[in-house]
């Protein structure tokens, strides 16, 4: 499904969760409170799919005068780290959201969850099972075939309490046994076939240190945490729909302080993009990219470094209808277009020549230096900048052709004229080549009185080119980025997703930029005229060395591929 929405269509009209919250408020459910939460697992950096969930949870809370918690779902200590926790906090803030109070952690509820595990055991609703993980899987059966009860299912409460205590005390090795809920081995919902509640993991936890060697399963933690925090609308993605019956079973069978309700919505999938943290981690670990914040990564920090603004990402998230029935498969061109729309209005214009070719305007004196004025933006009030115009200038080599042809009639050619953007019209006379046949210099003359007006003789130039002064221009490192994958569904087929990497997703060139860019600060964005949108690199750009990342071209060049 490719989703297209007109600009005037309100995103809220296509968000079924709004209607549910409105109805709840009308009925004064939860005493008129709205509390949502965003619950990332700190096992990687946030990506565009998370941005969608963040936008949804925070904007719903905001709209209805409520709040949104940030809760780290840290029940899997091996894969988690403080680095990821810090990165997630920074990314949520950068996206423009503030969570309620302090960030919450699943691990801060471990004592309570342990008490609740004991509660289920004492009620005869949980047991310690000594089947191995493989046996547990085997006993579980299939969707069409009921499971077999574990031989440990009917242990007495006393025996279960003693065995669970041994698990907690570290008497058993990992995988030897687990605590399971006693629900229904014949349930058509596989989640209810005596799911695991606690498993043994002899690893230190980034928050609780060595206090525990048993950790609750995500399913046993999630709903109860929502209840403890008083979350009113627990919003998650559709793949957890079948788990809802289990969450509700826990809520019904435990003395929880509240009864949260879960609602599921469709995941955001983007073509040409991988959004599984596991796969993104592989790209980082295998040095396919420079890190989680490589500008080609679909991570929040990668998009930030690429020059996407938080506003544009939020606008993109809001433009996709929220579905309760299916996932949202969206063309990445829609994200790119949201980025262009945003940058078009906010990015000052500048000129930067990627592949410089010297043009000598022979009728100007050697020391000619005229300060021309150009607006920073064609429509917005951003003031003017000075552009030095000198005898020797640089244009892009691709804008010059040795011979005139109809196909290239807008190019600069001997005997033909071209308009220098924000400056005069010049006419090419001849050119020089090196031993390899490469054009090294074009000699031209100035067409007089053509600053902002057409030539008096009526011979109007066909094209306009960007340029910089050869001696006043400043060298800049330009990192040209493009889509990381050249296949629309890199992780769909049988092949390794890495076989679909775009070999041309990164290139570095040394360009020459107009001197006004020396004032650029890290993360300032620009439109380099005729080239695209660029951002001063967040880390590597400084007063000594200009480094710009290409954010996106002026037009979608992928749609015709
Ligand atoms: P991944 O598949 O990248 O590991 P995850 O769902 O396991 O993602 P979590 O850290 O558990 O990662 O995600 C936190 C929240 O973000 C969850 O509520 C999840 O539903 C939501 N989320 C993750 N990916 C998407 C997506 N593509 N679209 C919408 N929401 C998402
Ligand atoms: Mg998850």
PDB file of C-alpha atoms in Angstrom, residues 222-509:
ATOM      1  CA  UNK A 222       4.854  -4.945  30.338  1.00  0.00           C
ATOM      2  CA  UNK A 223       1.201  -4.801  31.325  1.00  0.00           C
ATOM      3  CA  UNK A 224       1.953  -4.749  35.048  1.00  0.00           C
ATOM      4  CA  UNK A 225       4.322  -1.814  34.565  1.00  0.00           C
ATOM      5  CA  UNK A 226       1.578   0.040  32.737  1.00  0.00           C
ATOM      6  CA  UNK A 227      -0.723  -0.717  35.667  1.00  0.00           C
ATOM      7  CA  UNK A 228       1.850   0.507  38.206  1.00  0.00           C
ATOM      8  CA  UNK A 229       2.355   3.750  36.314  1.00  0.00           C
ATOM      9  CA  UNK A 230      -1.358   4.296  35.758  1.00  0.00           C
ATOM     10  CA  UNK A 231      -0.979   4.276  31.969  1.00  0.00           C
ATOM     11  CA  UNK A 232      -4.454   4.753  30.526  1.00  0.00           C
ATOM     12  CA  UNK A 233      -3.803   3.916  26.865  1.00  0.00           C
ATOM     13  CA  UNK A 234      -1.048   1.370  26.227  1.00  0.00           C
ATOM     14  CA  UNK A 235      -0.309   1.788  22.559  1.00  0.00           C
ATOM     15  CA  UNK A 236       1.808  -0.764  20.747  1.00  0.00           C
ATOM     16  CA  UNK A 237       2.263  -2.227  17.301  1.00  0.00           C
ATOM     17  CA  UNK A 238      -0.034  -4.858  15.786  1.00  0.00           C
ATOM     18  CA  UNK A 239       2.268  -7.831  16.270  1.00  0.00           C
ATOM     19  CA  UNK A 240       1.356  -7.716  19.975  1.00  0.00           C
ATOM     20  CA  UNK A 241      -2.356  -8.115  19.316  1.00  0.00           C
ATOM     21  CA  UNK A 242      -2.345 -11.815  20.182  1.00  0.00           C
ATOM     22  CA  UNK A 243      -0.385 -11.079  23.379  1.00  0.00           C
ATOM     23  CA  UNK A 244      -3.172  -8.867  24.680  1.00  0.00           C
ATOM     24  CA  UNK A 245      -5.110 -11.868  26.055  1.00  0.00           C
ATOM     25  CA  UNK A 246      -2.065 -12.790  28.124  1.00  0.00           C
ATOM     26  CA  UNK A 247      -1.558  -9.233  29.419  1.00  0.00           C
ATOM     27  CA  UNK A 248      -5.217  -9.186  30.395  1.00  0.00           C
ATOM     28  CA  UNK A 249      -4.835 -12.557  32.162  1.00  0.00           C
ATOM     29  CA  UNK A 250      -2.032 -11.144  34.310  1.00  0.00           C
ATOM     30  CA  UNK A 251      -4.060  -8.036  35.115  1.00  0.00           C
ATOM     31  CA  UNK A 252      -7.038 -10.192  36.134  1.00  0.00           C
ATOM     32  CA  UNK A 253      -4.981 -12.559  38.259  1.00  0.00           C
ATOM     33  CA  UNK A 254      -2.788 -10.078  40.093  1.00  0.00           C
ATOM     34  CA  UNK A 255      -3.610  -7.376  42.672  1.00  0.00           C
ATOM     35  CA  UNK A 256      -2.575  -4.568  40.319  1.00  0.00           C
ATOM     36  CA  UNK A 257      -3.516  -0.959  41.156  1.00  0.00           C
ATOM     37  CA  UNK A 258      -5.098  -0.206  37.743  1.00  0.00           C
ATOM     38  CA  UNK A 259      -6.362  -1.896  34.595  1.00  0.00           C
ATOM     39  CA  UNK A 260      -4.599  -0.467  31.571  1.00  0.00           C
ATOM     40  CA  UNK A 261      -5.911  -1.302  28.136  1.00  0.00           C
ATOM     41  CA  UNK A 262      -3.766  -2.049  25.132  1.00  0.00           C
ATOM     42  CA  UNK A 263      -4.453  -0.740  21.628  1.00  0.00           C
ATOM     43  CA  UNK A 264      -2.498  -1.836  18.590  1.00  0.00           C
ATOM     44  CA  UNK A 265      -1.622   0.162  15.487  1.00  0.00           C
ATOM     45  CA  UNK A 266       0.207  -0.695  12.255  1.00  0.00           C
ATOM     46  CA  UNK A 267       3.995  -0.509  12.144  1.00  0.00           C
ATOM     47  CA  UNK A 268       5.640   1.944   9.834  1.00  0.00           C
ATOM     48  CA  UNK A 269       7.666   0.199   7.135  1.00  0.00           C
ATOM     49  CA  UNK A 270       9.669   2.203   4.622  1.00  0.00           C
ATOM     50  CA  UNK A 271      10.881   0.768   1.351  1.00  0.00           C
ATOM     51  CA  UNK A 272      14.639   0.957   0.579  1.00  0.00           C
ATOM     52  CA  UNK A 273      15.083   0.946   4.361  1.00  0.00           C
ATOM     53  CA  UNK A 274      15.828  -1.571   7.092  1.00  0.00           C
ATOM     54  CA  UNK A 275      14.286  -0.803  10.483  1.00  0.00           C
ATOM     55  CA  UNK A 276      15.143  -3.836  12.529  1.00  0.00           C
ATOM     56  CA  UNK A 277      17.507  -2.900  15.344  1.00  0.00           C
ATOM     57  CA  UNK A 278      19.198  -6.265  15.011  1.00  0.00           C
ATOM     58  CA  UNK A 279      20.030  -5.595  11.374  1.00  0.00           C
ATOM     59  CA  UNK A 280      21.014  -1.993  11.981  1.00  0.00           C
ATOM     60  CA  UNK A 281      23.365  -3.235  14.686  1.00  0.00           C
ATOM     61  CA  UNK A 282      24.902  -5.638  12.176  1.00  0.00           C
ATOM     62  CA  UNK A 283      25.644  -2.713   9.826  1.00  0.00           C
ATOM     63  CA  UNK A 284      27.371  -0.908  12.698  1.00  0.00           C
ATOM     64  CA  UNK A 285      29.270  -3.958  13.983  1.00  0.00           C
ATOM     65  CA  UNK A 286      30.431  -4.932  10.483  1.00  0.00           C
ATOM     66  CA  UNK A 287      31.605  -1.366   9.789  1.00  0.00           C
ATOM     67  CA  UNK A 288      29.326  -1.089   6.780  1.00  0.00           C
ATOM     68  CA  UNK A 289      28.476   2.348   8.150  1.00  0.00           C
ATOM     69  CA  UNK A 290      30.494   4.632  10.420  1.00  0.00           C
ATOM     70  CA  UNK A 291      28.194   4.140  13.422  1.00  0.00           C
ATOM     71  CA  UNK A 292      24.586   4.302  14.578  1.00  0.00           C
ATOM     72  CA  UNK A 293      24.561   7.978  13.569  1.00  0.00           C
ATOM     73  CA  UNK A 294      26.021   7.483  10.092  1.00  0.00           C
ATOM     74  CA  UNK A 295      24.022   9.914   7.922  1.00  0.00           C
ATOM     75  CA  UNK A 296      22.722   7.011   5.814  1.00  0.00           C
ATOM     76  CA  UNK A 297      21.183   5.218   8.778  1.00  0.00           C
ATOM     77  CA  UNK A 298      17.406   5.475   9.318  1.00  0.00           C
ATOM     78  CA  UNK A 299      18.149   6.143  12.984  1.00  0.00           C
ATOM     79  CA  UNK A 300      17.019   9.390  14.574  1.00  0.00           C
ATOM     80  CA  UNK A 301      20.647  10.355  15.189  1.00  0.00           C
ATOM     81  CA  UNK A 302      21.597   9.365  11.623  1.00  0.00           C
ATOM     82  CA  UNK A 303      18.784  11.416  10.144  1.00  0.00           C
ATOM     83  CA  UNK A 304      19.781  14.324  12.361  1.00  0.00           C
ATOM     84  CA  UNK A 305      23.372  14.113  11.156  1.00  0.00           C
ATOM     85  CA  UNK A 306      22.109  13.888   7.596  1.00  0.00           C
ATOM     86  CA  UNK A 307      20.350  17.237   8.078  1.00  0.00           C
ATOM     87  CA  UNK A 308      16.722  16.140   8.500  1.00  0.00           C
ATOM     88  CA  UNK A 309      14.991  18.449  10.961  1.00  0.00           C
ATOM     89  CA  UNK A 310      12.917  17.164  13.868  1.00  0.00           C
ATOM     90  CA  UNK A 311      10.025  19.236  12.524  1.00  0.00           C
ATOM     91  CA  UNK A 312      10.183  17.515   9.129  1.00  0.00           C
ATOM     92  CA  UNK A 313      10.299  14.063  10.756  1.00  0.00           C
ATOM     93  CA  UNK A 314       7.282  14.937  12.907  1.00  0.00           C
ATOM     94  CA  UNK A 315       5.412  16.240   9.854  1.00  0.00           C
ATOM     95  CA  UNK A 316       6.180  13.034   8.011  1.00  0.00           C
ATOM     96  CA  UNK A 317       4.957  10.889  10.929  1.00  0.00           C
ATOM     97  CA  UNK A 318       1.773  12.933  11.135  1.00  0.00           C
ATOM     98  CA  UNK A 319       1.104  12.556   7.413  1.00  0.00           C
ATOM     99  CA  UNK A 320       0.599   8.782   7.621  1.00  0.00           C
ATOM    100  CA  UNK A 321      -2.854   7.555   8.668  1.00  0.00           C
ATOM    101  CA  UNK A 322      -2.849   5.556  11.928  1.00  0.00           C
ATOM    102  CA  UNK A 323      -4.320   2.174  11.120  1.00  0.00           C
ATOM    103  CA  UNK A 324      -5.575  -0.439  13.540  1.00  0.00           C
ATOM    104  CA  UNK A 325      -5.801  -3.079  10.816  1.00  0.00           C
ATOM    105  CA  UNK A 326      -2.577  -3.273   8.862  1.00  0.00           C
ATOM    106  CA  UNK A 327       0.971  -2.013   8.738  1.00  0.00           C
ATOM    107  CA  UNK A 328       1.746   1.240   6.961  1.00  0.00           C
ATOM    108  CA  UNK A 329       4.045   0.477   4.051  1.00  0.00           C
ATOM    109  CA  UNK A 330       5.281   3.854   2.934  1.00  0.00           C
ATOM    110  CA  UNK A 331       7.512   4.914   0.060  1.00  0.00           C
ATOM    111  CA  UNK A 332      10.736   6.446   1.402  1.00  0.00           C
ATOM    112  CA  UNK A 333      10.229   9.127  -1.276  1.00  0.00           C
ATOM    113  CA  UNK A 334       7.421  10.425   0.946  1.00  0.00           C
ATOM    114  CA  UNK A 335       9.889  10.962   3.787  1.00  0.00           C
ATOM    115  CA  UNK A 336      12.376  12.579   1.416  1.00  0.00           C
ATOM    116  CA  UNK A 337       9.689  14.853   0.097  1.00  0.00           C
ATOM    117  CA  UNK A 338       8.777  15.954   3.642  1.00  0.00           C
ATOM    118  CA  UNK A 339      12.465  16.778   4.165  1.00  0.00           C
ATOM    119  CA  UNK A 340      12.631  18.819   0.934  1.00  0.00           C
ATOM    120  CA  UNK A 341       9.424  20.706   1.733  1.00  0.00           C
ATOM    121  CA  UNK A 342      10.815  21.697   5.104  1.00  0.00           C
ATOM    122  CA  UNK A 343      14.293  22.635   3.883  1.00  0.00           C
ATOM    123  CA  UNK A 344      12.923  24.583   0.954  1.00  0.00           C
ATOM    124  CA  UNK A 345      11.368  27.081   3.343  1.00  0.00           C
ATOM    125  CA  UNK A 346      14.080  27.235   6.000  1.00  0.00           C
ATOM    126  CA  UNK A 347      17.409  26.658   4.248  1.00  0.00           C
ATOM    127  CA  UNK A 348      19.397  29.739   3.203  1.00  0.00           C
ATOM    128  CA  UNK A 349      20.798  29.545  -0.314  1.00  0.00           C
ATOM    129  CA  UNK A 350      24.498  29.426  -1.045  1.00  0.00           C
ATOM    130  CA  UNK A 351      26.792  28.467  -3.905  1.00  0.00           C
ATOM    131  CA  UNK A 352      29.288  25.655  -3.787  1.00  0.00           C
ATOM    132  CA  UNK A 353      31.108  24.152  -6.759  1.00  0.00           C
ATOM    133  CA  UNK A 354      31.627  20.399  -6.469  1.00  0.00           C
ATOM    134  CA  UNK A 355      33.888  19.799  -9.451  1.00  0.00           C
ATOM    135  CA  UNK A 356      35.617  23.120 -10.110  1.00  0.00           C
ATOM    136  CA  UNK A 357      36.677  24.372 -13.560  1.00  0.00           C
ATOM    137  CA  UNK A 358      38.469  27.722 -13.755  1.00  0.00           C
ATOM    138  CA  UNK A 359      36.951  30.472 -15.881  1.00  0.00           C
ATOM    139  CA  UNK A 360      39.116  33.556 -16.540  1.00  0.00           C
ATOM    140  CA  UNK A 361      37.150  36.669 -17.420  1.00  0.00           C
ATOM    141  CA  UNK A 362      39.940  38.190 -19.427  1.00  0.00           C
ATOM    142  CA  UNK A 363      38.575  41.709 -19.740  1.00  0.00           C
ATOM    143  CA  UNK A 364      38.545  42.231 -15.968  1.00  0.00           C
ATOM    144  CA  UNK A 365      41.693  43.528 -14.223  1.00  0.00           C
ATOM    145  CA  UNK A 366      43.662  40.956 -12.223  1.00  0.00           C
ATOM    146  CA  UNK A 367      42.767  42.610  -8.915  1.00  0.00           C
ATOM    147  CA  UNK A 368      39.074  43.032  -9.718  1.00  0.00           C
ATOM    148  CA  UNK A 369      36.932  42.264  -6.685  1.00  0.00           C
ATOM    149  CA  UNK A 370      33.365  43.453  -6.687  1.00  0.00           C
ATOM    150  CA  UNK A 371      31.037  42.586  -3.807  1.00  0.00           C
ATOM    151  CA  UNK A 372      27.716  41.516  -5.224  1.00  0.00           C
ATOM    152  CA  UNK A 373      24.650  41.074  -3.062  1.00  0.00           C
ATOM    153  CA  UNK A 374      22.403  38.048  -3.137  1.00  0.00           C
ATOM    154  CA  UNK A 375      19.368  37.174  -1.034  1.00  0.00           C
ATOM    155  CA  UNK A 376      19.727  34.271   1.372  1.00  0.00           C
ATOM    156  CA  UNK A 377      16.271  33.084   0.372  1.00  0.00           C
ATOM    157  CA  UNK A 378      14.034  33.848  -2.609  1.00  0.00           C
ATOM    158  CA  UNK A 379      10.810  34.084  -0.544  1.00  0.00           C
ATOM    159  CA  UNK A 380      11.651  34.359   3.144  1.00  0.00           C
ATOM    160  CA  UNK A 381      13.045  37.461   4.825  1.00  0.00           C
ATOM    161  CA  UNK A 382      16.559  36.253   5.557  1.00  0.00           C
ATOM    162  CA  UNK A 383      18.558  39.284   4.444  1.00  0.00           C
ATOM    163  CA  UNK A 384      21.397  39.491   1.930  1.00  0.00           C
ATOM    164  CA  UNK A 385      24.879  38.081   1.650  1.00  0.00           C
ATOM    165  CA  UNK A 386      27.992  39.437  -0.075  1.00  0.00           C
ATOM    166  CA  UNK A 387      29.454  37.442  -2.914  1.00  0.00           C
ATOM    167  CA  UNK A 388      32.882  38.514  -4.202  1.00  0.00           C
ATOM    168  CA  UNK A 389      33.101  38.562  -7.985  1.00  0.00           C
ATOM    169  CA  UNK A 390      36.645  38.317  -9.330  1.00  0.00           C
ATOM    170  CA  UNK A 391      38.518  37.890 -12.611  1.00  0.00           C
ATOM    171  CA  UNK A 392      39.001  34.187 -12.006  1.00  0.00           C
ATOM    172  CA  UNK A 393      35.982  32.200 -11.002  1.00  0.00           C
ATOM    173  CA  UNK A 394      35.089  28.499 -10.725  1.00  0.00           C
ATOM    174  CA  UNK A 395      32.097  26.809 -12.304  1.00  0.00           C
ATOM    175  CA  UNK A 396      31.197  23.129 -12.248  1.00  0.00           C
ATOM    176  CA  UNK A 397      33.065  21.224 -14.979  1.00  0.00           C
ATOM    177  CA  UNK A 398      29.778  19.607 -16.016  1.00  0.00           C
ATOM    178  CA  UNK A 399      28.413  23.031 -16.981  1.00  0.00           C
ATOM    179  CA  UNK A 400      30.967  23.504 -19.776  1.00  0.00           C
ATOM    180  CA  UNK A 401      30.954  21.675 -23.104  1.00  0.00           C
ATOM    181  CA  UNK A 402      33.653  21.926 -25.732  1.00  0.00           C
ATOM    182  CA  UNK A 403      31.102  21.904 -28.494  1.00  0.00           C
ATOM    183  CA  UNK A 404      27.618  23.251 -28.767  1.00  0.00           C
ATOM    184  CA  UNK A 405      24.840  20.719 -29.188  1.00  0.00           C
ATOM    185  CA  UNK A 406      21.084  21.000 -28.940  1.00  0.00           C
ATOM    186  CA  UNK A 407      21.086  18.485 -26.121  1.00  0.00           C
ATOM    187  CA  UNK A 408      23.351  20.699 -24.069  1.00  0.00           C
ATOM    188  CA  UNK A 409      22.096  24.043 -25.250  1.00  0.00           C
ATOM    189  CA  UNK A 410      21.913  25.381 -21.710  1.00  0.00           C
ATOM    190  CA  UNK A 411      25.620  24.704 -21.174  1.00  0.00           C
ATOM    191  CA  UNK A 412      28.547  27.049 -21.494  1.00  0.00           C
ATOM    192  CA  UNK A 413      30.308  26.600 -24.889  1.00  0.00           C
ATOM    193  CA  UNK A 414      32.797  28.704 -26.888  1.00  0.00           C
ATOM    194  CA  UNK A 415      30.897  31.528 -28.566  1.00  0.00           C
ATOM    195  CA  UNK A 416      27.904  31.072 -26.239  1.00  0.00           C
ATOM    196  CA  UNK A 417      26.761  32.922 -23.176  1.00  0.00           C
ATOM    197  CA  UNK A 418      25.808  31.808 -19.712  1.00  0.00           C
ATOM    198  CA  UNK A 419      24.347  33.668 -16.737  1.00  0.00           C
ATOM    199  CA  UNK A 420      26.307  33.458 -13.540  1.00  0.00           C
ATOM    200  CA  UNK A 421      23.770  33.023 -10.761  1.00  0.00           C
ATOM    201  CA  UNK A 422      23.325  36.275  -8.765  1.00  0.00           C
ATOM    202  CA  UNK A 423      25.835  37.993 -11.104  1.00  0.00           C
ATOM    203  CA  UNK A 424      26.583  38.847 -14.744  1.00  0.00           C
ATOM    204  CA  UNK A 425      26.321  37.177 -18.112  1.00  0.00           C
ATOM    205  CA  UNK A 426      29.633  35.997 -19.550  1.00  0.00           C
ATOM    206  CA  UNK A 427      30.560  34.680 -22.969  1.00  0.00           C
ATOM    207  CA  UNK A 428      33.082  31.892 -23.555  1.00  0.00           C
ATOM    208  CA  UNK A 429      35.837  32.495 -26.098  1.00  0.00           C
ATOM    209  CA  UNK A 430      38.154  29.533 -25.941  1.00  0.00           C
ATOM    210  CA  UNK A 431      39.515  26.942 -23.544  1.00  0.00           C
ATOM    211  CA  UNK A 432      42.719  25.114 -22.559  1.00  0.00           C
ATOM    212  CA  UNK A 433      43.329  21.378 -22.046  1.00  0.00           C
ATOM    213  CA  UNK A 434      45.949  19.316 -20.303  1.00  0.00           C
ATOM    214  CA  UNK A 435      47.925  16.392 -21.757  1.00  0.00           C
ATOM    215  CA  UNK A 436      45.077  13.976 -20.955  1.00  0.00           C
ATOM    216  CA  UNK A 437      42.599  16.095 -22.861  1.00  0.00           C
ATOM    217  CA  UNK A 438      40.862  17.415 -19.784  1.00  0.00           C
ATOM    218  CA  UNK A 439      39.628  20.993 -20.001  1.00  0.00           C
ATOM    219  CA  UNK A 440      41.579  23.024 -17.439  1.00  0.00           C
ATOM    220  CA  UNK A 441      40.511  26.576 -18.121  1.00  0.00           C
ATOM    221  CA  UNK A 442      37.872  28.515 -20.002  1.00  0.00           C
ATOM    222  CA  UNK A 443      38.584  32.031 -21.191  1.00  0.00           C
ATOM    223  CA  UNK A 444      35.578  34.326 -21.265  1.00  0.00           C
ATOM    224  CA  UNK A 445      34.531  37.957 -21.435  1.00  0.00           C
ATOM    225  CA  UNK A 446      31.978  39.873 -19.420  1.00  0.00           C
ATOM    226  CA  UNK A 447      28.821  40.973 -21.209  1.00  0.00           C
ATOM    227  CA  UNK A 448      28.466  44.535 -19.857  1.00  0.00           C
ATOM    228  CA  UNK A 449      25.461  45.830 -17.927  1.00  0.00           C
ATOM    229  CA  UNK A 450      23.963  42.415 -17.259  1.00  0.00           C
ATOM    230  CA  UNK A 451      23.725  42.416 -13.473  1.00  0.00           C
ATOM    231  CA  UNK A 452      20.172  41.171 -12.974  1.00  0.00           C
ATOM    232  CA  UNK A 453      19.112  42.286 -16.476  1.00  0.00           C
ATOM    233  CA  UNK A 454      19.229  40.770 -19.936  1.00  0.00           C
ATOM    234  CA  UNK A 455      22.004  41.745 -22.372  1.00  0.00           C
ATOM    235  CA  UNK A 456      21.255  44.930 -24.353  1.00  0.00           C
ATOM    236  CA  UNK A 457      22.001  43.194 -27.650  1.00  0.00           C
ATOM    237  CA  UNK A 458      19.131  40.743 -27.066  1.00  0.00           C
ATOM    238  CA  UNK A 459      21.361  37.630 -27.125  1.00  0.00           C
ATOM    239  CA  UNK A 460      20.002  36.070 -23.941  1.00  0.00           C
ATOM    240  CA  UNK A 461      21.896  33.189 -22.324  1.00  0.00           C
ATOM    241  CA  UNK A 462      20.024  29.852 -22.211  1.00  0.00           C
ATOM    242  CA  UNK A 463      21.336  28.635 -18.883  1.00  0.00           C
ATOM    243  CA  UNK A 464      22.216  29.815 -15.391  1.00  0.00           C
ATOM    244  CA  UNK A 465      25.154  28.318 -13.496  1.00  0.00           C
ATOM    245  CA  UNK A 466      26.394  28.574  -9.935  1.00  0.00           C
ATOM    246  CA  UNK A 467      29.962  29.736  -9.380  1.00  0.00           C
ATOM    247  CA  UNK A 468      32.431  30.966  -6.778  1.00  0.00           C
ATOM    248  CA  UNK A 469      35.404  33.304  -6.845  1.00  0.00           C
ATOM    249  CA  UNK A 470      38.572  31.262  -7.473  1.00  0.00           C
ATOM    250  CA  UNK A 471      40.693  33.152  -4.953  1.00  0.00           C
ATOM    251  CA  UNK A 472      38.018  34.148  -2.399  1.00  0.00           C
ATOM    252  CA  UNK A 473      36.204  30.804  -2.413  1.00  0.00           C
ATOM    253  CA  UNK A 474      36.862  28.403   0.470  1.00  0.00           C
ATOM    254  CA  UNK A 475      37.619  24.700   0.244  1.00  0.00           C
ATOM    255  CA  UNK A 476      35.011  22.411   1.778  1.00  0.00           C
ATOM    256  CA  UNK A 477      34.838  18.675   2.302  1.00  0.00           C
ATOM    257  CA  UNK A 478      31.549  17.479   0.899  1.00  0.00           C
ATOM    258  CA  UNK A 479      30.186  14.080   1.879  1.00  0.00           C
ATOM    259  CA  UNK A 480      27.738  12.944  -0.729  1.00  0.00           C
ATOM    260  CA  UNK A 481      25.193  10.519   0.659  1.00  0.00           C
ATOM    261  CA  UNK A 482      22.478   8.575  -1.058  1.00  0.00           C
ATOM    262  CA  UNK A 483      20.095   5.774  -0.085  1.00  0.00           C
ATOM    263  CA  UNK A 484      21.911   2.972   1.740  1.00  0.00           C
ATOM    264  CA  UNK A 485      20.042   0.218  -0.123  1.00  0.00           C
ATOM    265  CA  UNK A 486      19.342   0.044  -3.827  1.00  0.00           C
ATOM    266  CA  UNK A 487      16.619  -2.599  -3.455  1.00  0.00           C
ATOM    267  CA  UNK A 488      13.072  -1.570  -2.491  1.00  0.00           C
ATOM    268  CA  UNK A 489      12.746  -4.426   0.039  1.00  0.00           C
ATOM    269  CA  UNK A 490      16.261  -5.154   1.262  1.00  0.00           C
ATOM    270  CA  UNK A 491      15.218  -7.536   4.036  1.00  0.00           C
ATOM    271  CA  UNK A 492      12.302  -9.304   2.356  1.00  0.00           C
ATOM    272  CA  UNK A 493      13.898 -11.994   0.182  1.00  0.00           C
ATOM    273  CA  UNK A 494      16.064 -15.002   0.922  1.00  0.00           C
ATOM    274  CA  UNK A 495      19.341 -13.209   0.232  1.00  0.00           C
ATOM    275  CA  UNK A 496      21.307 -11.482   2.954  1.00  0.00           C
ATOM    276  CA  UNK A 497      19.950  -7.941   3.273  1.00  0.00           C
ATOM    277  CA  UNK A 498      23.522  -6.669   2.983  1.00  0.00           C
ATOM    278  CA  UNK A 499      23.702  -7.918  -0.602  1.00  0.00           C
ATOM    279  CA  UNK A 500      21.326  -5.061  -1.474  1.00  0.00           C
ATOM    280  CA  UNK A 501      23.561  -2.257  -0.252  1.00  0.00           C
ATOM    281  CA  UNK A 502      23.866   0.635  -2.694  1.00  0.00           C
ATOM    282  CA  UNK A 503      27.569   0.747  -3.664  1.00  0.00           C
ATOM    283  CA  UNK A 504      27.227   4.465  -4.437  1.00  0.00           C
ATOM    284  CA  UNK A 505      25.744   5.601  -1.150  1.00  0.00           C
ATOM    285  CA  UNK A 506      28.832   7.539  -0.016  1.00  0.00           C
ATOM    286  CA  UNK A 507      31.455   9.624  -1.758  1.00  0.00           C
ATOM    287  CA  UNK A 508      33.698  12.443  -0.560  1.00  0.00           C
ATOM    288  CA  UNK A 509      34.662  15.363  -2.783  1.00  0.00           C
TER     289      UNK A 509
END
